[in-house]
Coordinates of C-alpha atoms and ligand atoms in Angstrom, one line a residue:
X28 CA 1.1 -24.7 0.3
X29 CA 0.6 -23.8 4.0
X30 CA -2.8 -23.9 5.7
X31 CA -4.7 -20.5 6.3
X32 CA -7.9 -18.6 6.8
X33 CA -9.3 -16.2 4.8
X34 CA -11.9 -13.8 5.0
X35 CA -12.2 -10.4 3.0
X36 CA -15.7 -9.5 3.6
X37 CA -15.5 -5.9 1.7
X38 CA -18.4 -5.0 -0.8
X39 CA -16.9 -3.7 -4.1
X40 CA -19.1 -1.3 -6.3
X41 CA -16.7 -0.8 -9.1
X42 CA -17.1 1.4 -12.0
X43 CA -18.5 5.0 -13.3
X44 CA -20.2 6.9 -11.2
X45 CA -21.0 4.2 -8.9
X46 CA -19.9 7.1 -6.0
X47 CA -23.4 8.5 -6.2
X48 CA -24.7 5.7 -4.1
X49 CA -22.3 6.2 -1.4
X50 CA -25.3 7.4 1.0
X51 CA -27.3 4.2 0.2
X52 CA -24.5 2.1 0.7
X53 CA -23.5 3.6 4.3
X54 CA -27.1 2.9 5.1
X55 CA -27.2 -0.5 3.9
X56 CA -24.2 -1.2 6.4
X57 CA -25.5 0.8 9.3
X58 CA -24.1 3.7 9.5
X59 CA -26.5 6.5 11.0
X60 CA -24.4 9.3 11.8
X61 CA -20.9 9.8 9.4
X62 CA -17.3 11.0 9.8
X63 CA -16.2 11.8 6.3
X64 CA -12.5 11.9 6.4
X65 CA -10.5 12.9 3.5
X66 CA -7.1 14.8 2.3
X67 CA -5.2 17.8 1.7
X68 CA -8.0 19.2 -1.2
X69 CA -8.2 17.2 -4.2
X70 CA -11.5 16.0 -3.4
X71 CA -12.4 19.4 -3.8
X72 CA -11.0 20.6 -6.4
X73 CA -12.5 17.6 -8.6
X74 CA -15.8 18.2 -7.1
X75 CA -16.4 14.8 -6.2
X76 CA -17.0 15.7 -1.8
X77 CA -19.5 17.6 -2.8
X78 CA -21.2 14.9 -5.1
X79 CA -20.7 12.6 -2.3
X80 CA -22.5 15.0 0.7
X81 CA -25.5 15.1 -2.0
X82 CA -25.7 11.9 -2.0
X83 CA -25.6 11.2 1.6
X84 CA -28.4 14.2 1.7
X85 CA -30.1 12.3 -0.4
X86 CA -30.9 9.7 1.7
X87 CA -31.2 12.1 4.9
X88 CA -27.8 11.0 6.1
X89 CA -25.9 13.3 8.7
X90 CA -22.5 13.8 8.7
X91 CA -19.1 16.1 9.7
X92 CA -16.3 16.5 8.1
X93 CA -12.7 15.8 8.8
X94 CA -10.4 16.9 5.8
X95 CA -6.5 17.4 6.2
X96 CA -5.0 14.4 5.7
X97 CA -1.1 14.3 4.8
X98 CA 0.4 11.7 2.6
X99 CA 2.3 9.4 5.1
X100 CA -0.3 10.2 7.6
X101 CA 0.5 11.6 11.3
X102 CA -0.7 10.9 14.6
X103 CA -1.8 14.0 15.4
X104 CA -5.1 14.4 13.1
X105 CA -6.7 10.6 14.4
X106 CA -6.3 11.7 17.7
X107 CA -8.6 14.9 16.7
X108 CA -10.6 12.5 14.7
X109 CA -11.2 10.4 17.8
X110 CA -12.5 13.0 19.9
X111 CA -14.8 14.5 17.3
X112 CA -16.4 10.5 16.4
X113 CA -16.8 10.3 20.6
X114 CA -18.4 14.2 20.4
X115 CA -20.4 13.5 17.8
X116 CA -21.7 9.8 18.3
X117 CA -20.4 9.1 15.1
X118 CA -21.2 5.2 13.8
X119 CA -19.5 5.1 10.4
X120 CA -16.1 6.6 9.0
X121 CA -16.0 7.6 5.1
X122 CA -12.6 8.3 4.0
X123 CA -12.5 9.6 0.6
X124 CA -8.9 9.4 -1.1
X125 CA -5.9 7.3 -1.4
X126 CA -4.2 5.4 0.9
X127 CA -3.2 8.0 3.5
X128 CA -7.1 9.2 4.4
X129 CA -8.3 5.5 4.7
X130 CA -5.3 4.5 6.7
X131 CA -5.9 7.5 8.8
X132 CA -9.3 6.7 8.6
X133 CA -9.0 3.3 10.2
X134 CA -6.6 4.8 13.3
X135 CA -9.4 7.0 14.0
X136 CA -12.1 4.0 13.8
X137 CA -10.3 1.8 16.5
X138 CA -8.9 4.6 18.3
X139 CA -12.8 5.9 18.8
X140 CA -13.9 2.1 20.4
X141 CA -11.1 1.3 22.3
X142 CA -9.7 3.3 25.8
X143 CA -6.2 2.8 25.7
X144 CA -4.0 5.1 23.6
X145 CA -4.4 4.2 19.4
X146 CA -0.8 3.9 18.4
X147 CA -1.4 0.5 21.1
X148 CA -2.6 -1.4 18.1
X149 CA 0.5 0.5 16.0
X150 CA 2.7 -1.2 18.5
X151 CA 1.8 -4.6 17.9
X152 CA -1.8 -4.7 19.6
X153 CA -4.1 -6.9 17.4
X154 CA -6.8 -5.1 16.2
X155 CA -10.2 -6.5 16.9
X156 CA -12.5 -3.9 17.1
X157 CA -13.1 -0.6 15.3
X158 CA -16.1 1.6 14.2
X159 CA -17.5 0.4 10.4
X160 CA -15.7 2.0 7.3
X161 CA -16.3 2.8 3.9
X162 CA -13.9 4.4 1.2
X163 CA -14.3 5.7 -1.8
X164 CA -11.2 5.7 -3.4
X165 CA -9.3 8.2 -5.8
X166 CA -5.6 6.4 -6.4
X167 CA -4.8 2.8 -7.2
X168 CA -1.6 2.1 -5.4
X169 CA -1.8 1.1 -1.3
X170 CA -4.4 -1.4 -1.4
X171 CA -6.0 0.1 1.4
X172 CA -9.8 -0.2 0.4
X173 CA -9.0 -4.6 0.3
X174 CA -6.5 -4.9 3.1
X175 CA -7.0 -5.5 7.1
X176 CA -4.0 -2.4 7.2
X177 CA -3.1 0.9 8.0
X178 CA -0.2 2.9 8.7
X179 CA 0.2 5.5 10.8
X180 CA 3.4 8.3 11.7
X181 CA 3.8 8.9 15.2
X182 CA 4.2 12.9 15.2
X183 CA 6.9 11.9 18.5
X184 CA 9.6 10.7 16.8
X185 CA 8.2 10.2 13.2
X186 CA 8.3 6.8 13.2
X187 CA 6.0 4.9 10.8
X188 CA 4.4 1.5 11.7
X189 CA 1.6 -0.7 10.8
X190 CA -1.2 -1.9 12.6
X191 CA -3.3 -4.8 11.5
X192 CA -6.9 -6.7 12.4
X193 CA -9.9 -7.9 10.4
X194 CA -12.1 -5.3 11.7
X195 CA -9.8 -2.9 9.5
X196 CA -11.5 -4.2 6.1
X197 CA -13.8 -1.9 5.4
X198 CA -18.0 -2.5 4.7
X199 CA -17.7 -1.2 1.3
X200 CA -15.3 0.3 -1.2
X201 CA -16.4 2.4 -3.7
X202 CA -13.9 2.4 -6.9
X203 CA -14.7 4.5 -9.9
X204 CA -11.5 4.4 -12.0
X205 CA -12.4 7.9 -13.5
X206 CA -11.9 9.3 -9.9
X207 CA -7.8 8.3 -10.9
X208 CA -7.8 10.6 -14.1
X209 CA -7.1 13.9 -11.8
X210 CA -3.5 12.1 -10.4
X211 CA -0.5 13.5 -11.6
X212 CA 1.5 11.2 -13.7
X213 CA 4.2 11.0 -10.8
X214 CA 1.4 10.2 -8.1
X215 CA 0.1 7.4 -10.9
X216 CA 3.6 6.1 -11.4
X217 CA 4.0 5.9 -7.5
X218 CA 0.8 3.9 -7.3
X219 CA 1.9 1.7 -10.1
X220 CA 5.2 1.1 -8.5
X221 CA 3.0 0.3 -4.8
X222 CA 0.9 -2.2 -6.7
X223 CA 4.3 -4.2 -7.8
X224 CA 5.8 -4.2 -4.3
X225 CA 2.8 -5.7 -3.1
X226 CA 3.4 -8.4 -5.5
X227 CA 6.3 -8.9 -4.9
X228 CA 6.3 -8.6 -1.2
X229 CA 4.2 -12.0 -2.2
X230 CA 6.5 -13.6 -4.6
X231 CA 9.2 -14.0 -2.6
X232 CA 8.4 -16.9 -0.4
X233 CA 10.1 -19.3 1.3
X234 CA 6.8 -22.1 0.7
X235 CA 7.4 -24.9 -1.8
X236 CA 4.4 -25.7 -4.4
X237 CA 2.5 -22.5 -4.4
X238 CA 1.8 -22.6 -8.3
X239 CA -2.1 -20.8 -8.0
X240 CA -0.5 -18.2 -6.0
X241 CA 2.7 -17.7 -7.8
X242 CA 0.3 -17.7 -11.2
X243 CA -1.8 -14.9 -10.2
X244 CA 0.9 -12.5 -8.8
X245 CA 2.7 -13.3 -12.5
X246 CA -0.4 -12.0 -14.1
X247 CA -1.1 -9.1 -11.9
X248 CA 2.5 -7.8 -12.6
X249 CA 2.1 -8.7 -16.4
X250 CA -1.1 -6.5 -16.3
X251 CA 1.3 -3.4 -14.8
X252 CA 3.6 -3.8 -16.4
X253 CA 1.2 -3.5 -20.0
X254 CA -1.2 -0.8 -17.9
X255 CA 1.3 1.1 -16.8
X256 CA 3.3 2.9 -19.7
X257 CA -0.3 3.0 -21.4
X258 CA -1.6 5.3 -18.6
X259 CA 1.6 7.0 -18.1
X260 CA 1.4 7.9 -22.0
X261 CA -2.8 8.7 -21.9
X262 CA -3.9 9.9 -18.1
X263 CA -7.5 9.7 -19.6
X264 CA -7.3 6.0 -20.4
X265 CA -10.6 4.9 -18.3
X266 CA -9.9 1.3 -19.5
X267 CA -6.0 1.5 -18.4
X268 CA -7.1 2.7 -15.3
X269 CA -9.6 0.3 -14.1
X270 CA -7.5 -2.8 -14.8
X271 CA -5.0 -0.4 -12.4
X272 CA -7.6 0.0 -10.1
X273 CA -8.5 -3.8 -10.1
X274 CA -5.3 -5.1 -10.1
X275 CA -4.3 -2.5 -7.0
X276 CA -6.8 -4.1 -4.8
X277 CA -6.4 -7.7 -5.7
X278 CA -2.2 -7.4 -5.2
X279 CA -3.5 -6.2 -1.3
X280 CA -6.5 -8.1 -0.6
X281 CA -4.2 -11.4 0.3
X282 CA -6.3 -13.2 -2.5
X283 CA -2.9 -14.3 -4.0
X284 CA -0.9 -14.2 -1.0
X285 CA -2.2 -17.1 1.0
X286 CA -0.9 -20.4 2.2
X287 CA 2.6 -18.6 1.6
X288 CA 5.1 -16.9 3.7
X289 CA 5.8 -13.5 2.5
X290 CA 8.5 -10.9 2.7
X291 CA 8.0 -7.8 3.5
X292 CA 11.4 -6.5 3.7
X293 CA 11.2 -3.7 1.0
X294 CA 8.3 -2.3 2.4
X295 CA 10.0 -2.3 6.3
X296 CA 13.3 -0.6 4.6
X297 CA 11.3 2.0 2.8
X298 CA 8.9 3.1 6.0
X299 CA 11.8 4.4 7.2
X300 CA 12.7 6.8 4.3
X301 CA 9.1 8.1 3.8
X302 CA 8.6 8.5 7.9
X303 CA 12.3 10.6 8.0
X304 CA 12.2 12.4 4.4
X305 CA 8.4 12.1 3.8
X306 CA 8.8 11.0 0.3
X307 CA 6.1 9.2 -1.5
X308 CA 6.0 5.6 -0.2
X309 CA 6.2 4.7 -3.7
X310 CA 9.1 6.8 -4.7
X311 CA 11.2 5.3 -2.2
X312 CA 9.7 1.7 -2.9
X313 CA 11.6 1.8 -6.5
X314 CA 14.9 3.2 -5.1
X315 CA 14.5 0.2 -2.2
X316 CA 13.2 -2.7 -4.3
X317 CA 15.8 -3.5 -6.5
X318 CA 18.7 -3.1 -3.9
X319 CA 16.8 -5.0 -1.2
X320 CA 16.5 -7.8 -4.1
X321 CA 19.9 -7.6 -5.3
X322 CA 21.2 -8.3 -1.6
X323 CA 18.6 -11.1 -1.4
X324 CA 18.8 -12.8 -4.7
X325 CA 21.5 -15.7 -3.7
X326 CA 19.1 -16.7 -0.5
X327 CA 16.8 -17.9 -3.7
X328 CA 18.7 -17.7 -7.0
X329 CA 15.5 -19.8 -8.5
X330 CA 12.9 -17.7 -7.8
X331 CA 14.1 -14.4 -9.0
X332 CA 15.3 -16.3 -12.2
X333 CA 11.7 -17.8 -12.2
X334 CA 10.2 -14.2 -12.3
X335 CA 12.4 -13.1 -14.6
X336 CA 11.6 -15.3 -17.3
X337 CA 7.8 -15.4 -16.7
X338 CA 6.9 -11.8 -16.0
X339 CA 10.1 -10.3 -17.7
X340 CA 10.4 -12.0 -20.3
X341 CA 14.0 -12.8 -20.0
X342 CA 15.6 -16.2 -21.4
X343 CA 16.9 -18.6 -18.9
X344 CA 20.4 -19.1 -18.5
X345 CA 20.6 -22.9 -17.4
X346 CA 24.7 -22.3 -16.9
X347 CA 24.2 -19.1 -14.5
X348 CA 20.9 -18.9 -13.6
X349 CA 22.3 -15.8 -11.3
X350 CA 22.9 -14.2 -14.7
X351 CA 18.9 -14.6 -15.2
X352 CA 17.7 -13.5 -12.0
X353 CA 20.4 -10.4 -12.6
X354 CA 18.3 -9.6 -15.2
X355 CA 15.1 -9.7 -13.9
X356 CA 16.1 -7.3 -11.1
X357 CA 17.6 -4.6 -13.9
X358 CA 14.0 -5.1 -15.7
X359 CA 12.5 -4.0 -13.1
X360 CA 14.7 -1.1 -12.2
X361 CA 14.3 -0.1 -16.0
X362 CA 10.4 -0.2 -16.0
X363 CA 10.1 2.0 -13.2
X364 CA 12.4 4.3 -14.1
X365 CA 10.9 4.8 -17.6
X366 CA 7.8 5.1 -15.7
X367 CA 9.4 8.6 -13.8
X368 CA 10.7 6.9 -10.7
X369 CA 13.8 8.1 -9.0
X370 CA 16.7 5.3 -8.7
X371 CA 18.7 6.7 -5.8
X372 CA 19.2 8.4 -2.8
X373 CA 20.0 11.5 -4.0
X374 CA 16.9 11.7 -6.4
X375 CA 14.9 10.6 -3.0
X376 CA 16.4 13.1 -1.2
X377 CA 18.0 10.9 1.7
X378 CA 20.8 11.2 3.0
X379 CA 24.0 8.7 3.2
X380 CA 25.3 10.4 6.7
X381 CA 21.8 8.5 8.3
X382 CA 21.9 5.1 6.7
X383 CA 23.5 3.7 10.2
X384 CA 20.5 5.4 11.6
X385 CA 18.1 3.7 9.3
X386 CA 19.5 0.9 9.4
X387 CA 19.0 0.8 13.1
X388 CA 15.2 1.6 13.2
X389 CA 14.3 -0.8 10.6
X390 CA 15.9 -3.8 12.7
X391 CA 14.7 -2.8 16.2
X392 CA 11.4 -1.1 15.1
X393 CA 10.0 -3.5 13.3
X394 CA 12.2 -6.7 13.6
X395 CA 12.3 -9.3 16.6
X396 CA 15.3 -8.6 18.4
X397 CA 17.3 -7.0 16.3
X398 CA 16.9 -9.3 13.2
X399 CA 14.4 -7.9 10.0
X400 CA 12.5 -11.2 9.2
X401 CA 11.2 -11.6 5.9
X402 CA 12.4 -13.6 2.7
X403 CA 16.0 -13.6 4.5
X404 CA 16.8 -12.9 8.0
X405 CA 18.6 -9.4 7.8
X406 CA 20.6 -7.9 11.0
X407 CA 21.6 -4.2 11.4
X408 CA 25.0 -4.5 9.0
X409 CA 23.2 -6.5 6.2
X410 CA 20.7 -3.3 5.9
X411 CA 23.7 -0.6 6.4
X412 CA 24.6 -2.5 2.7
X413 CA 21.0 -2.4 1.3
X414 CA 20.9 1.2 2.1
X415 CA 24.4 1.8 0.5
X416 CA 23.5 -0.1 -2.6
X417 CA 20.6 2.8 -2.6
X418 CA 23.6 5.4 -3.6
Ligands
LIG523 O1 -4.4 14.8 -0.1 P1 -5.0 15.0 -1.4 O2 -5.2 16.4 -1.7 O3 -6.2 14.2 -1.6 O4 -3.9 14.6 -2.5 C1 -3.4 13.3 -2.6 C2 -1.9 13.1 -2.1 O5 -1.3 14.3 -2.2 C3 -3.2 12.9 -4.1 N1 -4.4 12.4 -4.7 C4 -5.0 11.3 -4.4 N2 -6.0 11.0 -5.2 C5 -6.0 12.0 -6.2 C6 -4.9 12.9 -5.8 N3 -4.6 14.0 -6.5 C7 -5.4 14.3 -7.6 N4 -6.4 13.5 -8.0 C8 -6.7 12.3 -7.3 N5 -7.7 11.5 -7.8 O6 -2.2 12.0 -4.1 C9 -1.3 12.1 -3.0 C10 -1.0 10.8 -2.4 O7 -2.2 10.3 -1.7 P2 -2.0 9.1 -0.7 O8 -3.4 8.8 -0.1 O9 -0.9 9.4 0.3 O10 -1.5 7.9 -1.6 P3 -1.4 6.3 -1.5 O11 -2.7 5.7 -1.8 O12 -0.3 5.9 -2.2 O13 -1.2 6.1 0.1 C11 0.1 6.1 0.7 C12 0.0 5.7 2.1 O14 -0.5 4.3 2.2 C13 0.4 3.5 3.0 C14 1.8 4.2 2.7 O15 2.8 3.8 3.6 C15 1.4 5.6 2.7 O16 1.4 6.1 4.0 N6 0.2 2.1 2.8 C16 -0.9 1.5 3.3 C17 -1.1 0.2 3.1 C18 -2.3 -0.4 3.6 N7 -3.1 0.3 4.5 O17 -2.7 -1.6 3.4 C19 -0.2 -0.7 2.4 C20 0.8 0.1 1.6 O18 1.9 -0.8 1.4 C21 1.3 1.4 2.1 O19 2.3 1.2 3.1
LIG524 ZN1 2.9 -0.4 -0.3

């Protein structure tokens, strides 16, 4: 196991109803003046903003609203939400949703502190300070509400990039897993199939002797991979949906990714489908996953055998453990397409005529000098053949 730090401050309030302390909790870390920041409506159709603004009456909180936000969210909207937090003299962001109004949420809370552009920090600029933030959050998939992260589409260009810094974990998270029951199943499945990237993104390492680690990703996948089909069959299934919820946010929180080099690899190829097609980001993380694995499995033949005997209940083949790890990788492609993911490009809607393209960005954007490092060092041709085992 490697050395590392770790600190993941966030307050949890976990269960029913717990969103009807919101204002009390904003209060208790400081906030005086609010920016609640949320998405394209669903908060309002299921009633629960306006339970929320009650509650933040309740304990004479002020507050404006910012709703709007898209799924992959855009640059344009944080810069509008940095002007009104500086207008305003806001102290304390709310973002009520998934993954795309926290993220958003999170732009807008550096962006308001710090005089340089925003998409600085989306460039590679540490970040290390940003106003204080709360979510309450309505879909367990991006980890969001646990994780120092956001991600961000610059409008110029659509491209999609990450920024990161501890002052990204928010104060509080507020998770009531009834909130989830209003998804739709594909929105559900997509979060599902988030919450296993984000384990496996973990998984693959290249550290020796990471046996706590390895043992609590093994169970968090387990718990999908039981959960999943169960909420999938019965959307109402409160207790389904809180081990989901649970799970989402310890598979993000880096609880079980410490002391362990990770991968990333999936998540870099995908970025660049849902930033050019705008498809959900867990869509087009079950088309990428089991092509980026299938390309990777000889750097680490043992380890993808490894999971698929422990989580995928596969039998070992001690003669071809290739055969094994094989395996593993078509379990996984099953599960998540019984679950109502797509498998391919076409059910993606990407296109084969800009896999060079792709290809391209996902090296240069995000890699150092051309080369995608994660599990396995990956150059411009090695993805061109990731992308085509996507057909
Ligand atoms: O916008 P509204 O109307 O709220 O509808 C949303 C949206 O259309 C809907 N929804 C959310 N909760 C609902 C609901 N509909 C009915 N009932 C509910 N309870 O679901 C749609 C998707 O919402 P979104 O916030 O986009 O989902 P998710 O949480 O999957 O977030 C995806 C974003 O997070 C990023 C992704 O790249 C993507 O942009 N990620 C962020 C990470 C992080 N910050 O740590 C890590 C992840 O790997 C991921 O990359
Ligand atoms: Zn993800």
């Amino acid at each position: 196991m490697d050395n590392f730090t770790f600190y993941a401050p966030t307050y949890f309030a976990f269960g029913m109803d717990t969103e009807n302390q919101t204002g009390e909790y904003i209060k208790r870390f400081g906030g005086r003046k609010v920016l609640i920041h949320y998405g394209g409506g669903s908060v309002i159709r299921s009633g629960l903003l306006e339970r929320v603004k009650k509650s933040l009456d309740a304990v004479s909180l002020p507050y404006v609203e910012l709703g709007g936000v898209k799924p992959n969210p855009r640059s344009g909207l944080v810069y509008t939400g940095i002007d009104l937090c500086r207008k305003e003299s806001i102290d304390f962001i709310l973002a009520v949703g998934g993954g795309s109004a926290i993220d958003s949420a999170k732009a807008i809370a550096a962006g308001a502190v710090y005089n340089g552009d925003f998409l600085d920090f989306y460039e590679g600029k540490p970040v290390t300070q940003a106003l204080p933030i709360g979510t309450i959050l309505t879909i367990a998939a991006a980890g969001s509400e646990g994780s120092p992260d956001s991600v961000i589409t610059n409008e110029k260009g659509m491209i999609k990039r990450g920024a990161t810094g501890e002052a990204f974990r928010p104060r509080f998270s507020i998770l009531n897993p009834a909130l989830t029951q209003t998804l739709p199943k594909y929105q559900t499945a997509c979060g599902v199939t988030d919450i296993i990237a984000h384990l496996y993104e973990r998984y693959l390492t290249n550290t020796v002797e990471v046996e706590v680690t390895d043992r609590m990703i093994e169970a968090l996948m387990l718990t999908m991979i039981h959960e999943g089909p169960r909420v999938i069959e019965d959307p109402d299934n409160y207790q389904a949906r809180a081990n989901i919820m649970w799970a989402g946010m310890m598979a993000h929180n880096n609880s079980c990714g410490v002391g362990r080099s990770q991968d990333w690899t999936s998540h870099n190829v995908e970025h660049e489908l849902s930033a050019l097609y705008d498809c959900t980001h867990g869509a087009g993380l079950a088309v990428v996953m089991p092509a980026v694995f299938t390309y990777t499995m000889t750097h680490d033949v043992a380890r993808f055998a490894q999971i698929a005997v422990r989580v995928w209940g596969c039998s070992m083949d001690f003669y071809h453990p290739e055969k094994t790890a094989k395996a593993g990788i078509e379990a996984l492609r099953h599960f998540l397409f019984s679950l109502g993911m797509p498998r391919n490009f076409e059910e993606l809607g990407a296109k084969e005529s800009d896999i060079e393209k792709l290809a391209h960005t996902a090296c240069y954007g995000n890699g150092e000098n051309g080369t995608l490092i994660g599990f396995m060092a990956l150059k411009q041709k090695d993805l061109e053949h990731i992308y085509r085992l996507m057909l």
